[in-house]
Every structure is written in structure tokens, then in C-alpha cells.
Amino acid sequence: MPVVIAPHTAPDALLRQDPEMAEVILGETRRQADSLQLIAAENFTSPAVLAALGSPLANKYAEGYPGHRHHGGCELVDAAERIAIARAKALFGAGHANVQSHSGSSAVLAAYAALLRPGDTVLAMGLPYGGHLTHGAPVNFSGRWFDFVGYGVDETTGFIDPSRVRALAREHRPKAIVCGSISYPRHIDYAAFRQIADDVGAYLIADAAHPIGLVAGGAAPSPVPYADVVCATTHKVLRGPRGGMILCGEELAERVDRAVFPFTQGGAQMHTIAAKAVAFGEAAAPAFTAYAHQVVANARALAKALAAEGLRITTDGTDTHLITADPAPLGVDGRTARGRLAAAGVVLDTCALPYAEGRGIRLGTAAVTTQGMSEAEMARIALLFTSALRGGAETARRVRAEVRELVGGFPPYGKLS
Ligand SMILES: *Cc1c(COP(=O)(O)O)cnc(C)c1O
């Protein structure tokens, strides 16, 4: 008997035709349900989103934009993209939305392409403090083609200090300032960044890849009123398909659209765009507002409980879904912690820690909240952490069993058989 998890995760056609790959997909589906998913950038997207992703829209070539395609037969995928654009604009109150970016990084690339020339100076959060690869990493196009200057966080509080950002902006006169991070757990003061950008005549680009889902649910401030261009992903807290999106005012619409296609991308992925539209529809429903607030409540509860277990929490807490912590007080660094937690079925990332030796750990509550967990489970998870971090095969086995028991009560796609 083949294992039936949910129709969208194991189509019969795949099981019959390619059992080798079907086994991998089923195995991964099981792994996701059978361990604790605390990677801050991940989530469980809905069966409806998965259905759109697996639809025959995947077959369609559609270079260009609705009404202006380089291919025939685009009437219905045009309708799909128009729905996605209208929903994104309404959800975020934006004058314009481009929903074609293949990923968050492609969205950032297009934002730079729309506003900058190679060699321009850009001020962004430095990578040791939580900047993304696309914020000037030497191994990335951004670091190769632009002259990045990095701002950091305050050494004592861990918060961004706008007066430091302003001083760097005045010193370096950047063409653009980027606000957004892969690990900053606090709200970003977009109004302060806007003032700094205006002060030096720079564009403001908000890379809201992480918090955009919280913005959709009203649980985090929106960058849309302040930034010239907002880049985002659709697959993190927002819970849509893997992909990117760009929001801006109407005055930059044409530059942004041309920067995506034809400048940095070819044909749009219409199945993904349809899936983005489904996710925007879900995010506009009242249930998503409740979800977004619960994500934050869970992260706050988990941060507090982990602090009580002895971990050092960056900025002493969180405003978002994201927690970064130094496990050093428990006698392990981030890498050892990730390994021991993985052995116990707890999946998370390591991250750079500002002003600390070694790496820390980064975790988030978007996925477990989608599964239906709340504050009580966060307290339990914190206890599992400290047991697992002590190490040893025996402890790992015991915690693994407890993790299985916990996640067994919150199946992401219904019960596994
Ligand atoms: C996740 C993330 C990205 C990139 O997203 P991909 O889809 O992985 O390319 C860009 N910027 C920030 C701040 C991110 O957190």
C-alpha cells in the first residue's frame, strides 16, 4: 500500500511512474511532519497553494506582462497575474506590485537594477550583523557590482542605532540605503530610515523578505509608506510558494517592471504566480491576522523560556517571528548546538552573532504556528532545547522521542498513515 499523506503531496501519477522520486518526496514530507521545524525562513504552505504550484500553469510560457506578452495563448495566465497583482496591491496598500521575481534575491537584484548603476555606493546592514548575501557579500553580485558600506547594531542593546546609520550616510553619500535583515529580531523603524535617506538624497529600499507576512497580518509595521521600493519573499511568514515580489509607488512601476523583465529574468513562472495569488488571498482573511499575531506571541514566549533556560537572547527578546540566541552560557557554540538539536529532531540554523565569538542560533515560529502550536508548546520546546544541548546519544534518543510525540499532535497536512 502506498502511503497516502495528502493528494497534493504524493500524486498517484508520480508514485506509479517514478517510485524512486516519489519515495524521496514522501520521505521529505514525513521528515517535515516528524521533526520540529524552527528554521526562521520556512513555513508550511497550504494545500491550495501546493495545488496551484502543481497545476498545468507550469506549462505556460509568458514573457512580458498581462496584455503585453511575447507568446500566444496567455489570456488565462494574464488573468492569474492580474489577480495576483490586484491582491498584492490591496493587501499591502501599494501603488504597484510586481509578482514575477523568482526569489527574494531576484527581487533585490531587480530593485538595484531599477535604481542603481554598477559602482554606486549602497548603505546596508553589514553581513556580520544580519545583512543578507544580496546586501554586499563579496561572493554575491551585490558585492561585486556595487560599493557597499555596512551599518551595524549597538554593541550593548543589539538594536539598530539610527544616529549611527545617519552618520555613515552623511559620510558615504550612498545612492541607496537598504533596511532589512536575515536575523534582526526587532521591528525596523522605517520612518527613521526614510528621514536618513531624504537627508542624503538616497533611495530607500526595504528588504522585508522576513517580516512581510507579519505586515500582511498587521503584526509588524509596513515599509510600504516609507520605502521607494519594497522587496519581499512570498514563502517565509507569508506562507506562500517559494518566490519574490516587489512593491513600489506608481512612479517607479515601469522601471521596476523592466528591471525584472527583460533585464534580469525571462519568462514568468505562471504556476508560482497563481500560487502567490492564492497565498495573498489567504493572507487577506481574518484568520491570517490571528495567525500573524500568534506567530509573534509564540516567538516572545519561546524567547522568554529559552532565556530562562540560560541562552543569551539577542536584544533580550523579539518583536517578530525570529529569535537569535547565543548558546555559549550552556557551554556550546552555535554549530554544536545545531548538531545536537538536529540529532534530537529539532531543525534550525546557525547565524552570525554581532560582537560575539563563534556563531549563534537563529530560529522562528512561523511553521510551528501554522501547525497550531501556541505558548504552552513553546515552553515545552524550550525544555527540549536544554536537554538536547547537554548532548549524548542517550539524551538525543529521549528528546527525539519527545519531539515526535509533540509534533504528532500537530500534523501539518493531516495525519500520516
Ligand atoms: C530570505 C531573504 C532573501 C532572499 O530570498 P531567496 O528567496 O532565498 O532568494 C533576501 N533578503 C533577505 C533579508 C532575506 O531574509
Short mmCIF file of C-alpha atoms and ligand atoms in Angstrom, two decimals:
data_model
loop_
_atom_site.label_atom_id
_atom_site.label_comp_id
_atom_site.label_asym_id
_atom_site.label_seq_id
_atom_site.Cartn_x
_atom_site.Cartn_y
_atom_site.Cartn_z
CA MET A 1 0.00 0.00 0.00
CA PRO A 2 1.46 3.38 -0.93
CA VAL A 3 1.47 5.90 1.86
CA VAL A 4 -1.22 8.49 1.24
CA ILE A 5 -0.42 11.72 3.01
CA ALA A 6 -2.47 14.21 1.08
CA PRO A 7 -3.36 14.17 -2.60
CA HIS A 8 -1.23 17.21 -3.40
CA THR A 9 1.95 15.86 -1.81
CA ALA A 10 2.00 12.45 -3.49
CA PRO A 11 0.17 12.43 -6.78
CA ASP A 12 -0.63 8.92 -7.89
CA ALA A 13 0.98 9.60 -11.26
CA LEU A 14 4.31 10.17 -9.60
CA LEU A 15 4.02 7.10 -7.38
CA ARG A 16 3.26 4.91 -10.40
CA GLN A 17 5.72 6.39 -12.85
CA ASP A 18 8.71 7.28 -10.71
CA PRO A 19 8.73 5.42 -7.40
CA GLU A 20 12.34 6.45 -6.80
CA MET A 21 11.50 10.17 -6.73
CA ALA A 22 8.10 9.57 -5.12
CA GLU A 23 9.93 7.89 -2.25
CA VAL A 24 12.17 10.93 -1.79
CA ILE A 25 9.20 13.30 -1.83
CA LEU A 26 7.23 11.17 0.60
CA GLY A 27 10.30 10.88 2.81
CA GLU A 28 10.75 14.64 2.88
CA THR A 29 7.05 15.14 3.58
CA ARG A 30 7.41 12.73 6.51
CA ARG A 31 10.58 14.45 7.75
CA GLN A 32 8.81 17.80 7.81
CA ALA A 33 5.95 16.36 9.83
CA ASP A 34 8.08 14.21 12.09
CA SER A 35 10.57 16.79 13.36
CA LEU A 36 10.31 20.29 14.78
CA GLN A 37 10.69 22.93 12.06
CA LEU A 38 12.23 26.02 13.61
CA ILE A 39 14.07 27.41 10.58
CA ALA A 40 13.04 31.07 10.66
CA ALA A 41 12.64 31.35 6.89
CA GLU A 42 10.41 28.28 6.49
CA ASN A 43 6.71 27.62 6.76
CA PHE A 44 4.06 25.09 5.67
CA THR A 45 2.21 26.40 2.66
CA SER A 46 -1.42 25.42 2.20
CA PRO A 47 -2.82 22.54 0.11
CA ALA A 48 -4.45 25.18 -2.14
CA VAL A 49 -1.06 26.83 -2.79
CA LEU A 50 0.50 23.42 -3.48
CA ALA A 51 -2.34 22.64 -5.88
CA ALA A 52 -1.68 25.84 -7.86
CA LEU A 53 2.05 25.06 -7.92
CA GLY A 54 1.40 21.60 -9.28
CA SER A 55 -1.07 22.80 -11.91
CA PRO A 56 -0.66 22.86 -15.71
CA LEU A 57 0.04 26.59 -15.47
CA ALA A 58 3.59 25.26 -15.10
CA ASN A 59 3.46 24.50 -18.83
CA LYS A 60 2.81 28.03 -19.99
CA TYR A 61 5.40 30.39 -21.43
CA ALA A 62 4.59 34.00 -20.62
CA GLU A 63 7.36 36.53 -21.22
CA GLY A 64 6.22 40.08 -20.57
CA TYR A 65 3.28 41.36 -18.57
CA PRO A 66 -0.51 40.85 -18.76
CA GLY A 67 -1.80 42.21 -22.05
CA HIS A 68 1.76 42.54 -23.41
CA ARG A 69 3.17 39.04 -23.83
CA HIS A 70 5.69 37.69 -26.30
CA HIS A 71 3.74 34.41 -26.52
CA GLY A 72 0.26 33.41 -27.65
CA GLY A 73 -2.38 31.76 -25.50
CA CYS A 74 -1.77 33.93 -22.47
CA GLU A 75 -5.36 35.07 -21.78
CA LEU A 76 -5.86 32.89 -18.72
CA VAL A 77 -2.38 33.26 -17.24
CA ASP A 78 -2.85 37.01 -17.77
CA ALA A 79 -5.95 36.72 -15.60
CA ALA A 80 -3.91 34.83 -12.98
CA GLU A 81 -1.23 37.51 -12.88
CA ARG A 82 -3.77 40.35 -12.78
CA ILE A 83 -5.43 38.70 -9.79
CA ALA A 84 -2.05 38.29 -8.07
CA ILE A 85 -1.13 41.93 -8.69
CA ALA A 86 -4.51 43.27 -7.52
CA ARG A 87 -4.39 41.15 -4.36
CA ALA A 88 -0.81 42.18 -3.54
CA LYS A 89 -1.62 45.88 -4.02
CA ALA A 90 -4.72 45.62 -1.83
CA LEU A 91 -3.01 43.52 0.85
CA PHE A 92 -0.10 45.93 1.26
CA GLY A 93 -1.67 49.21 0.17
CA ALA A 94 0.91 49.58 -2.60
CA GLY A 95 0.59 51.65 -5.77
CA HIS A 96 2.27 48.93 -7.83
CA ALA A 97 3.19 45.27 -7.39
CA ASN A 98 5.48 43.09 -9.48
CA VAL A 99 4.86 39.43 -8.67
CA GLN A 100 7.27 37.84 -11.16
CA SER A 101 10.52 37.71 -9.14
CA HIS A 102 11.64 34.09 -8.94
CA SER A 103 13.02 34.56 -5.41
CA GLY A 104 13.80 37.14 -2.77
CA SER A 105 17.31 37.53 -4.16
CA SER A 106 15.96 38.11 -7.69
CA ALA A 107 13.67 40.80 -6.28
CA VAL A 108 16.65 42.56 -4.65
CA LEU A 109 18.68 42.26 -7.86
CA ALA A 110 15.81 43.86 -9.80
CA ALA A 111 15.43 46.65 -7.22
CA TYR A 112 19.12 47.50 -7.60
CA ALA A 113 18.82 47.27 -11.38
CA ALA A 114 15.86 49.68 -11.30
CA LEU A 115 17.56 52.33 -9.18
CA LEU A 116 21.35 51.94 -9.41
CA ARG A 117 24.32 51.73 -11.76
CA PRO A 118 27.30 49.44 -11.22
CA GLY A 119 29.80 51.18 -8.96
CA ASP A 120 27.18 53.10 -6.96
CA THR A 121 27.54 53.27 -3.19
CA VAL A 122 24.88 51.44 -1.15
CA LEU A 123 24.48 51.53 2.64
CA ALA A 124 23.04 48.30 4.07
CA MET A 125 23.26 46.24 7.23
CA GLY A 126 26.71 44.62 7.34
CA LEU A 127 26.74 40.84 6.96
CA PRO A 128 28.26 40.19 10.42
CA TYR A 129 25.21 41.96 11.92
CA GLY A 130 22.50 40.24 9.87
CA GLY A 131 22.72 41.58 6.33
CA HIS A 132 21.68 39.20 3.53
CA LEU A 133 24.03 37.92 0.81
CA THR A 134 22.45 40.45 -1.55
CA HIS A 135 23.47 43.28 0.79
CA GLY A 136 27.07 43.33 -0.38
CA ALA A 137 28.58 39.88 0.19
CA PRO A 138 31.82 39.65 -1.83
CA VAL A 139 30.69 36.28 -3.27
CA ASN A 140 27.39 37.80 -4.50
CA PHE A 141 26.65 40.08 -7.48
CA SER A 142 25.87 42.84 -4.99
CA GLY A 143 29.36 42.93 -3.50
CA ARG A 144 30.97 42.61 -6.93
CA TRP A 145 28.99 45.32 -8.73
CA PHE A 146 28.30 47.89 -6.02
CA ASP A 147 30.30 49.65 -3.38
CA PHE A 148 28.64 48.56 -0.14
CA VAL A 149 29.08 50.23 3.21
CA GLY A 150 27.76 48.29 6.22
CA TYR A 151 25.97 49.60 9.30
CA GLY A 152 25.74 47.52 12.45
CA VAL A 153 23.81 47.34 15.70
CA ASP A 154 24.53 48.86 19.09
CA GLU A 155 27.03 46.71 20.97
CA THR A 156 25.14 46.79 24.28
CA THR A 157 21.49 46.67 23.18
CA GLY A 158 21.76 44.85 19.84
CA PHE A 159 19.35 47.41 18.32
CA ILE A 160 19.96 49.41 15.15
CA ASP A 161 21.07 52.90 16.14
CA PRO A 162 19.61 55.41 13.61
CA SER A 163 22.16 58.05 14.60
CA ARG A 164 24.99 55.69 13.53
CA VAL A 165 23.21 54.95 10.26
CA ARG A 166 22.77 58.68 9.67
CA ALA A 167 26.47 59.36 10.36
CA LEU A 168 27.51 56.66 7.85
CA ALA A 169 25.03 58.00 5.28
CA ARG A 170 26.42 61.53 5.63
CA GLU A 171 29.98 60.25 5.38
CA HIS A 172 29.48 57.98 2.34
CA ARG A 173 26.54 59.66 0.49
CA PRO A 174 25.03 56.38 -0.78
CA LYS A 175 22.74 56.26 -3.82
CA ALA A 176 20.51 53.83 -1.91
CA ILE A 177 20.02 52.69 1.68
CA VAL A 178 18.79 49.15 2.34
CA CYS A 179 16.92 48.24 5.51
CA GLY A 180 16.13 44.61 6.19
CA SER A 181 17.94 41.61 7.63
CA ILE A 182 18.05 37.86 7.86
CA SER A 183 18.31 37.80 11.64
CA TYR A 184 17.35 41.14 13.21
CA PRO A 185 14.53 40.20 15.60
CA ARG A 186 13.10 43.69 16.13
CA HIS A 187 10.81 45.97 14.16
CA ILE A 188 12.64 48.26 11.79
CA ASP A 189 11.98 51.98 12.18
CA TYR A 190 11.15 52.68 8.55
CA ALA A 191 10.27 56.32 9.26
CA ALA A 192 13.77 56.88 10.67
CA PHE A 193 15.35 55.24 7.60
CA ARG A 194 13.18 57.43 5.33
CA GLN A 195 14.43 60.57 7.10
CA ILE A 196 18.04 59.46 6.73
CA ALA A 197 17.55 58.65 3.05
CA ASP A 198 15.94 62.06 2.44
CA ASP A 199 18.72 63.74 4.38
CA VAL A 200 21.35 62.45 1.92
CA GLY A 201 19.19 62.20 -1.20
CA ALA A 202 19.27 58.38 -1.32
CA TYR A 203 16.65 55.87 -2.39
CA LEU A 204 15.27 53.72 0.42
CA ILE A 205 14.98 50.00 -0.38
CA ALA A 206 13.25 47.87 2.25
CA ASP A 207 14.20 44.20 2.03
CA ALA A 208 11.25 42.85 4.00
CA ALA A 209 11.75 39.21 2.99
CA HIS A 210 11.23 38.04 6.57
CA PRO A 211 8.59 40.31 8.12
CA ILE A 212 6.34 40.83 5.06
CA GLY A 213 3.97 38.09 6.30
CA LEU A 214 3.70 39.83 9.66
CA VAL A 215 2.98 43.07 7.78
CA ALA A 216 0.19 41.31 5.86
CA GLY A 217 -1.33 40.18 9.16
CA GLY A 218 -0.97 43.58 10.82
CA ALA A 219 1.59 42.26 13.32
CA ALA A 220 4.52 44.40 12.13
CA PRO A 221 4.86 47.94 10.76
CA SER A 222 4.68 48.27 6.98
CA PRO A 223 7.63 49.60 4.98
CA VAL A 224 5.31 50.41 2.06
CA PRO A 225 4.51 54.04 3.06
CA TYR A 226 8.21 54.82 3.57
CA ALA A 227 10.39 52.89 1.12
CA ASP A 228 10.78 53.72 -2.57
CA VAL A 229 10.93 50.01 -3.29
CA VAL A 230 9.99 47.07 -1.05
CA CYS A 231 11.46 43.65 -1.87
CA ALA A 232 9.99 40.55 -0.29
CA THR A 233 9.72 36.80 -0.45
CA THR A 234 6.38 35.03 -0.56
CA HIS A 235 7.43 31.83 1.22
CA LYS A 236 8.52 32.87 4.70
CA VAL A 237 5.97 34.07 7.28
CA LEU A 238 3.67 34.95 4.34
CA ARG A 239 3.27 31.18 3.78
CA GLY A 240 3.01 31.23 0.00
CA PRO A 241 5.06 29.49 -2.69
CA ARG A 242 8.83 29.95 -2.96
CA GLY A 243 9.26 33.26 -4.75
CA GLY A 244 9.72 37.01 -4.61
CA MET A 245 7.75 40.20 -5.08
CA ILE A 246 8.40 43.92 -5.40
CA LEU A 247 6.13 46.72 -4.22
CA CYS A 248 6.57 50.38 -5.12
CA GLY A 249 4.71 53.55 -6.00
CA GLU A 250 3.25 54.07 -9.46
CA GLU A 251 6.07 56.48 -10.38
CA LEU A 252 8.63 53.63 -10.25
CA ALA A 253 6.34 50.96 -11.69
CA GLU A 254 7.79 50.96 -15.18
CA ARG A 255 11.42 50.97 -14.03
CA VAL A 256 10.79 48.12 -11.61
CA ASP A 257 8.87 46.06 -14.18
CA ARG A 258 11.60 46.49 -16.79
CA ALA A 259 14.26 45.64 -14.22
CA VAL A 260 12.52 42.29 -13.60
CA PHE A 261 11.68 41.54 -17.25
CA PRO A 262 13.53 41.77 -19.59
CA PHE A 263 16.57 42.99 -17.61
CA THR A 264 17.12 40.22 -15.03
CA GLN A 265 14.57 37.50 -15.84
CA GLY A 266 12.95 35.74 -18.78
CA GLY A 267 9.56 34.03 -18.80
CA ALA A 268 7.38 34.36 -15.72
CA GLN A 269 6.53 31.22 -13.73
CA MET A 270 2.77 31.32 -14.06
CA HIS A 271 2.06 28.39 -11.70
CA THR A 272 4.05 30.18 -8.99
CA ILE A 273 2.29 33.47 -9.70
CA ALA A 274 -1.09 31.74 -9.40
CA ALA A 275 0.10 30.20 -6.12
CA LYS A 276 1.23 33.64 -4.90
CA ALA A 277 -2.28 34.94 -5.64
CA VAL A 278 -3.79 32.09 -3.61
CA ALA A 279 -1.45 32.93 -0.71
CA PHE A 280 -2.31 36.66 -0.91
CA GLY A 281 -5.99 35.66 -0.77
CA GLU A 282 -5.33 33.57 2.34
CA ALA A 283 -3.30 36.38 3.92
CA ALA A 284 -6.18 38.83 3.44
CA ALA A 285 -8.53 36.67 5.53
CA PRO A 286 -9.09 37.42 9.25
CA ALA A 287 -7.61 34.03 10.18
CA PHE A 288 -4.24 35.19 8.88
CA THR A 289 -4.30 38.27 11.13
CA ALA A 290 -4.81 35.94 14.09
CA TYR A 291 -2.03 33.71 12.75
CA ALA A 292 0.47 36.57 12.39
CA HIS A 293 -0.18 37.79 15.94
CA GLN A 294 0.13 34.23 17.29
CA VAL A 295 3.47 33.84 15.47
CA VAL A 296 4.79 36.85 17.40
CA ALA A 297 3.23 35.76 20.70
CA ASN A 298 4.86 32.34 20.26
CA ALA A 299 8.26 33.86 19.44
CA ARG A 300 8.06 36.08 22.52
CA ALA A 301 7.09 33.14 24.71
CA LEU A 302 9.83 30.96 23.26
CA ALA A 303 12.48 33.69 23.65
CA LYS A 304 11.49 34.17 27.29
CA ALA A 305 11.54 30.44 28.01
CA LEU A 306 14.92 29.98 26.28
CA ALA A 307 16.33 32.90 28.30
CA ALA A 308 15.08 31.21 31.46
CA GLU A 309 17.00 28.09 30.38
CA GLY A 310 20.18 30.18 30.18
CA LEU A 311 20.53 31.11 26.49
CA ARG A 312 21.55 34.68 25.74
CA ILE A 313 18.84 36.18 23.54
CA THR A 314 19.96 38.93 21.15
CA THR A 315 18.21 42.24 22.02
CA ASP A 316 16.72 40.42 25.03
CA GLY A 317 13.65 39.34 23.09
CA THR A 318 11.85 39.76 19.80
CA ASP A 319 9.10 41.78 18.07
CA THR A 320 8.76 39.27 15.25
CA HIS A 321 8.77 35.55 14.43
CA LEU A 322 12.53 35.43 14.73
CA ILE A 323 14.88 34.75 17.64
CA THR A 324 18.65 34.81 17.59
CA ALA A 325 20.47 33.43 20.58
CA ASP A 326 23.92 32.63 21.85
CA PRO A 327 24.00 29.19 23.48
CA ALA A 328 27.51 29.84 24.90
CA PRO A 329 26.27 30.11 28.52
CA LEU A 330 25.25 26.43 28.18
CA GLY A 331 28.79 25.54 27.13
CA VAL A 332 28.17 25.05 23.38
CA ASP A 333 28.61 27.22 20.29
CA GLY A 334 26.01 27.62 17.54
CA ARG A 335 27.37 24.82 15.35
CA THR A 336 27.47 22.26 18.14
CA ALA A 337 24.02 23.39 19.23
CA ARG A 338 22.58 22.94 15.75
CA GLY A 339 24.11 19.44 15.52
CA ARG A 340 22.83 18.28 18.90
CA LEU A 341 19.38 19.73 18.26
CA ALA A 342 19.26 18.08 14.83
CA ALA A 343 20.10 14.72 16.43
CA ALA A 344 17.06 15.25 18.63
CA GLY A 345 14.79 16.20 15.71
CA VAL A 346 14.88 19.98 16.24
CA VAL A 347 15.77 21.75 12.99
CA LEU A 348 17.17 25.30 12.97
CA ASP A 349 20.04 27.42 11.61
CA THR A 350 23.20 28.93 12.95
CA CYS A 351 23.77 32.65 12.41
CA ALA A 352 26.39 35.34 12.85
CA LEU A 353 26.22 36.99 16.26
CA PRO A 354 27.24 40.64 16.47
CA TYR A 355 30.19 41.18 18.82
CA ALA A 356 30.39 37.54 19.92
CA GLU A 357 32.90 34.77 19.45
CA GLY A 358 31.59 31.91 17.35
CA ARG A 359 28.15 31.56 15.88
CA GLY A 360 24.72 31.70 17.41
CA ILE A 361 21.45 30.01 16.55
CA ARG A 362 18.55 31.51 14.65
CA LEU A 363 15.04 30.16 14.92
CA GLY A 364 11.50 31.20 14.10
CA THR A 365 7.92 30.33 14.95
CA ALA A 366 6.17 30.69 11.57
CA ALA A 367 5.99 26.95 10.79
CA VAL A 368 5.07 25.65 14.25
CA THR A 369 2.35 28.31 14.49
CA THR A 370 0.89 27.17 11.16
CA GLN A 371 0.77 23.70 12.74
CA GLY A 372 -1.38 25.14 15.52
CA MET A 373 1.12 25.33 18.35
CA SER A 374 0.83 28.10 20.94
CA GLU A 375 2.53 29.37 24.10
CA ALA A 376 2.22 26.08 26.01
CA GLU A 377 4.13 24.22 23.30
CA MET A 378 6.80 26.96 23.24
CA ALA A 379 7.52 26.32 26.93
CA ARG A 380 7.86 22.64 26.16
CA ILE A 381 10.16 23.30 23.22
CA ALA A 382 12.48 25.40 25.42
CA LEU A 383 12.83 22.48 27.84
CA LEU A 384 13.61 20.11 24.96
CA PHE A 385 16.34 22.54 23.90
CA THR A 386 18.23 22.46 27.13
CA SER A 387 18.03 18.69 27.38
CA ALA A 388 19.24 18.25 23.80
CA LEU A 389 22.06 20.79 24.22
CA ARG A 390 23.55 18.73 27.05
CA GLY A 391 24.45 16.18 24.37
CA GLY A 392 24.99 12.44 24.48
CA ALA A 393 23.34 9.71 22.41
CA GLU A 394 21.02 8.65 25.22
CA THR A 395 19.65 12.18 25.74
CA ALA A 396 19.28 12.70 21.98
CA ARG A 397 17.20 9.50 21.75
CA ARG A 398 14.98 10.54 24.63
CA VAL A 399 14.44 14.08 23.31
CA ARG A 400 13.86 12.70 19.79
CA ALA A 401 11.00 10.62 21.15
CA GLU A 402 9.55 13.63 22.97
CA VAL A 403 9.78 15.75 19.79
CA ARG A 404 7.96 13.02 17.88
CA GLU A 405 5.25 12.94 20.48
CA LEU A 406 4.90 16.75 20.40
CA VAL A 407 4.76 17.18 16.60
CA GLY A 408 2.49 14.13 16.31
CA GLY A 409 -0.25 16.27 17.83
CA PHE A 410 0.15 18.97 15.14
CA PRO A 411 0.33 17.31 11.71
CA PRO A 412 0.91 19.97 9.02
CA TYR A 413 -1.01 18.10 6.31
CA GLY A 414 -3.29 15.81 8.21
CA LYS A 415 -2.35 12.51 9.79
CA LEU A 416 0.44 10.43 8.26
CA SER A 417 -0.52 6.86 7.66
C1 LIG B 1 15.34 35.27 2.56
C2 LIG B 1 15.93 36.59 2.25
C3 LIG B 1 16.28 36.96 0.94
C4 LIG B 1 16.34 36.01 -0.24
O1 LIG B 1 15.37 35.16 -0.51
P1 LIG B 1 15.62 33.93 -1.51
O2 LIG B 1 14.24 33.60 -1.94
O3 LIG B 1 16.31 32.87 -0.72
O4 LIG B 1 16.46 34.40 -2.63
C5 LIG B 1 16.71 38.26 0.71
N1 LIG B 1 16.83 39.14 1.70
C6 LIG B 1 16.52 38.84 2.98
C7 LIG B 1 16.66 39.87 4.03
C8 LIG B 1 16.08 37.55 3.29
O5 LIG B 1 15.80 37.24 4.56
#
